[in-house]
Structures are given as C-alpha cells and as structure tokens.
Short mmCIF file of C-alpha atoms in Angstrom, two decimals:
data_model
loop_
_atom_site.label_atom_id
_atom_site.label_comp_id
_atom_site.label_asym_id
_atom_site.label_seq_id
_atom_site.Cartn_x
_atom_site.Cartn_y
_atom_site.Cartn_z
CA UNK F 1098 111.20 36.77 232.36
CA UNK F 1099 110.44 34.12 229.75
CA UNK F 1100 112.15 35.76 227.01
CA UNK F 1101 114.01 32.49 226.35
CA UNK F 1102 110.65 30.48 226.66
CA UNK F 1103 111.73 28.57 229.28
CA UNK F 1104 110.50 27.84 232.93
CA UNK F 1105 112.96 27.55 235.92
CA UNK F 1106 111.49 27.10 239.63
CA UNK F 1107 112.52 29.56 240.89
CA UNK F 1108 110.77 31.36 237.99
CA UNK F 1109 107.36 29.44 238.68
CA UNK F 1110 107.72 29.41 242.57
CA UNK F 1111 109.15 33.86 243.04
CA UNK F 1112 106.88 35.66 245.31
CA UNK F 1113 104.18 33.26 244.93
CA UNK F 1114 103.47 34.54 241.76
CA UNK F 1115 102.27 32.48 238.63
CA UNK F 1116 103.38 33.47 235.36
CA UNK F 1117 100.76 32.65 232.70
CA UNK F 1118 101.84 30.51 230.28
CA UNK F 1119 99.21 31.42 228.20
CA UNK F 1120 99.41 35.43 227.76
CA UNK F 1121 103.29 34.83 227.77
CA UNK F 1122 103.15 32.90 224.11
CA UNK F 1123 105.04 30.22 225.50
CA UNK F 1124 103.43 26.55 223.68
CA UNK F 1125 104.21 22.89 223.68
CA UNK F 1126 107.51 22.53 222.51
CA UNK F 1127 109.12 25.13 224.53
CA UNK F 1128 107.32 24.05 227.58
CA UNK F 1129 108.13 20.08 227.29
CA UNK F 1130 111.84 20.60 228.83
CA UNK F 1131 110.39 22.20 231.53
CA UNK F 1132 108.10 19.43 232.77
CA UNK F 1133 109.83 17.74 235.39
CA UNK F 1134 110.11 20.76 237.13
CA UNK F 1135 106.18 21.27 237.04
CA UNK F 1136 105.71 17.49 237.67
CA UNK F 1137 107.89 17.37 240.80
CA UNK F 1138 106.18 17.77 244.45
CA UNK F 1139 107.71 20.11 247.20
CA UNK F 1140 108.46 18.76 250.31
CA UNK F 1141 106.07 18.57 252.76
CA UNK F 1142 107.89 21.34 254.97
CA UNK F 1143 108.33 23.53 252.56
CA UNK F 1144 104.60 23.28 251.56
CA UNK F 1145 103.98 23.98 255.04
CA UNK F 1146 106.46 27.19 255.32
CA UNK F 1147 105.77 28.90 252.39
CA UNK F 1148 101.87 27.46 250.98
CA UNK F 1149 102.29 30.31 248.40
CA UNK F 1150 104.87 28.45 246.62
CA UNK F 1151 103.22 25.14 246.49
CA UNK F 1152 99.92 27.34 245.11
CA UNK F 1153 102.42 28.84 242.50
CA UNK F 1154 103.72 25.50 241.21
CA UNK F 1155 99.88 23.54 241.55
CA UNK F 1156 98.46 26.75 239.60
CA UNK F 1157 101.61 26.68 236.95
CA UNK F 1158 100.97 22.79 236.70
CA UNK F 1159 97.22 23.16 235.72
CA UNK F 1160 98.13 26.13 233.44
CA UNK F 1161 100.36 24.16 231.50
CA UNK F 1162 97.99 21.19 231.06
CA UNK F 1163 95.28 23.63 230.03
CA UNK F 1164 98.15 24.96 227.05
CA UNK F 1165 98.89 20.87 226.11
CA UNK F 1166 94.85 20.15 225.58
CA UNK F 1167 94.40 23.05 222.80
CA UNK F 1168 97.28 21.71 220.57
CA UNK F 1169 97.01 18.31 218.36
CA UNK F 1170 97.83 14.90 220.60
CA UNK F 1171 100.67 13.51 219.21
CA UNK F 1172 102.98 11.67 221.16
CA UNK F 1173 105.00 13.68 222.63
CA UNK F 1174 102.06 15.75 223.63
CA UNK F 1175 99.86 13.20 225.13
CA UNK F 1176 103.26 12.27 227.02
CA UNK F 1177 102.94 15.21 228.55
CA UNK F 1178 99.05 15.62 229.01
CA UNK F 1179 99.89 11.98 231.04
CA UNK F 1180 102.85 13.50 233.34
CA UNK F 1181 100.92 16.27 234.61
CA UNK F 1182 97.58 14.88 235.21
CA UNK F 1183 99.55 12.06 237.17
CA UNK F 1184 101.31 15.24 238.81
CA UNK F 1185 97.74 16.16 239.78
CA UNK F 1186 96.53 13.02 241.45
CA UNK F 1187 99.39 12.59 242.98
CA UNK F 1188 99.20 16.18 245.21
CA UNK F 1189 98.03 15.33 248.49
CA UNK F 1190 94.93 17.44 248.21
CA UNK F 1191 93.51 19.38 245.68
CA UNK F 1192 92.25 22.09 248.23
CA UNK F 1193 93.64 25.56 247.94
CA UNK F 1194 97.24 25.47 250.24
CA UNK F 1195 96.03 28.16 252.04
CA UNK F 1196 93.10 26.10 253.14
CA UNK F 1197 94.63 22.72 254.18
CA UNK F 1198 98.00 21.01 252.96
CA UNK F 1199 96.25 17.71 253.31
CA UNK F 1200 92.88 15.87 252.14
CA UNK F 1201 90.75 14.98 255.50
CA UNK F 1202 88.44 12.17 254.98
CA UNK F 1203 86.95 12.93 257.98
CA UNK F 1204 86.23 16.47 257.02
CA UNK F 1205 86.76 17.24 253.31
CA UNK F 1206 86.97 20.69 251.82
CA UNK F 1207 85.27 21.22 248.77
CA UNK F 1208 86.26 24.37 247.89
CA UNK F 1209 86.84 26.61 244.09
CA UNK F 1210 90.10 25.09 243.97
CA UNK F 1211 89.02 21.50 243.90
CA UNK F 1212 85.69 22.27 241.20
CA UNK F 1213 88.37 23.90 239.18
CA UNK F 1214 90.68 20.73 239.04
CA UNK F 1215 87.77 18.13 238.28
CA UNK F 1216 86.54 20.48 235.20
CA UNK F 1217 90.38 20.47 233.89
CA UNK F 1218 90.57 16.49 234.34
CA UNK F 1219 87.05 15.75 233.14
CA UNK F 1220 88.01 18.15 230.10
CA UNK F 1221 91.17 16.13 229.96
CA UNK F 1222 89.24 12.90 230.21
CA UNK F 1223 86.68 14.29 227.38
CA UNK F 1224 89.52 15.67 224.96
CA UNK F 1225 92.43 13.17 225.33
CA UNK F 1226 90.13 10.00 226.78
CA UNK F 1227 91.23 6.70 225.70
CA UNK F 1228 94.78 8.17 223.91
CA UNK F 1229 95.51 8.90 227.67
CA UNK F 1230 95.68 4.96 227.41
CA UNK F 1231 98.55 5.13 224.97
CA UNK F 1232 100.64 7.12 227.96
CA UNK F 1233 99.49 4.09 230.33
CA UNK F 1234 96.85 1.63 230.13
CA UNK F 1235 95.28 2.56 234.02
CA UNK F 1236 95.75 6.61 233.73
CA UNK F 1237 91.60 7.10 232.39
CA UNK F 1238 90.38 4.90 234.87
CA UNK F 1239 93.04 6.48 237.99
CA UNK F 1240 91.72 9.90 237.03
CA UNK F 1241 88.24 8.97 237.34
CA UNK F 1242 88.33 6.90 240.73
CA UNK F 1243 90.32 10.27 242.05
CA UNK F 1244 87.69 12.64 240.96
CA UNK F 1245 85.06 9.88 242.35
CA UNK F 1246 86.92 9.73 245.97
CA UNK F 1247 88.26 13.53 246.00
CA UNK F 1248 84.90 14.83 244.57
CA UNK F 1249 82.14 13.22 244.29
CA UNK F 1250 82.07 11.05 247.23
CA UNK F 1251 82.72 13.77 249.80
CA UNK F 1252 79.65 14.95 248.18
CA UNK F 1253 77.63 12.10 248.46
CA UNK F 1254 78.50 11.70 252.61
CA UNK F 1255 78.62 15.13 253.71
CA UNK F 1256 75.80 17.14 252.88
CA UNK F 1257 77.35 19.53 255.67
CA UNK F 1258 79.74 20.55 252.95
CA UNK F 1259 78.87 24.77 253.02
CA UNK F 1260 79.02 25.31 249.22
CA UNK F 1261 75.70 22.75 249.34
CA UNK F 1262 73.98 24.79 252.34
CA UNK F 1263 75.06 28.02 249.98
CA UNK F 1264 77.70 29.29 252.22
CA UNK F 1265 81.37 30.01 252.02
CA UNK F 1266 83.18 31.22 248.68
CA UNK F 1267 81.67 31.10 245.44
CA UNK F 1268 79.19 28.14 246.38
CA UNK F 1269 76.86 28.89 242.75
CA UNK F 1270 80.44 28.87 241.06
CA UNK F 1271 81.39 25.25 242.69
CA UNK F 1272 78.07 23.82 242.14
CA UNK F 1273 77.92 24.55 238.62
CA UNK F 1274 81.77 23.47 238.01
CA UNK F 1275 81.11 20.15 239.71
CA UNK F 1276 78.48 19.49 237.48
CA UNK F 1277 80.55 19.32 233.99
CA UNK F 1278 83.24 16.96 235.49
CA UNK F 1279 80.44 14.60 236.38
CA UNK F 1280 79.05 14.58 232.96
CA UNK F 1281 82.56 14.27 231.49
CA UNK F 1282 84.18 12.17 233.29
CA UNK F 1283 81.09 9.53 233.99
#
C-alpha cells in the first residue's frame, strides 16, 4: 500500500483502518506532500455517517506529528510540526468519534483519546517550544489555552468526570497521561 511512500485519503480513511506511518518506514520528506490531506477536516456529515473515518484520519494526523518530532527541526519540518498541531486544535473535539463528534461544555468527556492528545502537544510544546514561534508567533500560546480549556479546566469544574471517581476506561492510564502535559506544557 505505501510502496510509493505516499498517502492518499482514501488510503488513510479505507475501512477505518490506520496505516502506521511508523512501522511502514515512511519519514519526513515523503510524508510532507501528503499534509494537506492529513490537515484537512471532514465534513460534519460525513463525520457523523461514517465516525470510523474521521478516527482514521485524527489517528493518521497524530501519527504523523509523532514521526515530524523525532527528526531535526528545520524549516520545512517545523512547517509541518505547525500545520498539524493547528489541524489538532482545530477538530471540534478531541474525544474519541465514537464517543461524541462534538466538545460539550456542559458535559465534557475526558476520555484516553483526549490524555493521549495533550501528552503529544505538551511533547510538542516541550520538543519544538518557542521554534513553533518561527511557524507563527501565537501557535505556543493557542496550544496551551486549548489544552487549558479542553483539559484541564473540565477537570478543574467537574469532579463528576468518571476517570476521577476511577470508573470508565483506563481511568489509572488517563490520570497518569494528564499529568505529563501539565508539567510540559505549564
């Protein structure tokens, strides 16, 4: 499938399925072409019709940023460390699609999904930091008032939240992954 070392949607987005960027060999500069296809958002009814796509392209996203923090930061690197972590704020929750399509102020879901995206952007934050500012001067600071109003304030005003109470999936897990995005990222 990525014998050519390059990503198509439909590639990404088949069955659900995420192909691993990682065990695949594929690295920076055959991935950079590829970016505006893992930096574009689906529609909100086809999010809605078929979650397991959105999950597949969200997951794929995050994979890829995970690949662009291990190499140096040059440019063109931190160029693309920039589009996808704005790719990341910019999703309408962080929540697993299978959960909720949409953040809930009201009600938020902290669940594995959302610990795992603060530890990639506070590991972002703590390996790329200020260069981020080279990308644009406001993209440190917009990553940290996200994780602050997607993370930790949910945290903060509902201690009804069941991974506190020990309850739902993985609670221990999202505990201790919250904890390293605070310490990173504050």
């Amino acid at each position: 499938m990525f014998s050519d070392h390059r990503l198509t949607i439909e590639d990404l987005l088949r069955n659900g399925k995420v192909p691993s960027p990682i065990q695949d060999g594929i690295t920076p500069p055959s991935f950079t072409g590829n970016l505006r296809t893992l930096t574009a958002q689906l529609p909100l009814s086809e999010r809605i019709a078929r979650p397991e796509r959105y999950e597949a392209l969200r997951d794929a996203r995050r994979n890829a940023l995970e690949i662009f923090l291990k190499h140096p930061l040059d440019s063109g690197t931190l160029a693309a460390i920039g589009d996808l972590v704005m790719a990341i704020l910019e999703e309408p929750t962080w929540v697993s699609p299978m959960h909720s399509l949409m953040d809930d102020d009201a009600s938020p879901i902290i669940d594995f999904e959302v610990a795992e995206t603060a530890v990639l952007l506070g590991w972002t934050l703590r390996i790329a930091g200020d260069s981020l500012k080279t990308v644009h001067p406001q993209l440190t600071r917009r990553t940290v008032l996200e994780l602050r109003s997607r993370v930790f304030k949910p945290i903060l005003q509902h201690a009804r939240l069941p991974f506190i109470k020990g309850k739902g999936s993985a609670p221990i897990a999202i505990c201790v992954d919250l904890v390293l995005p605070a310490m990173l990222a504050e």
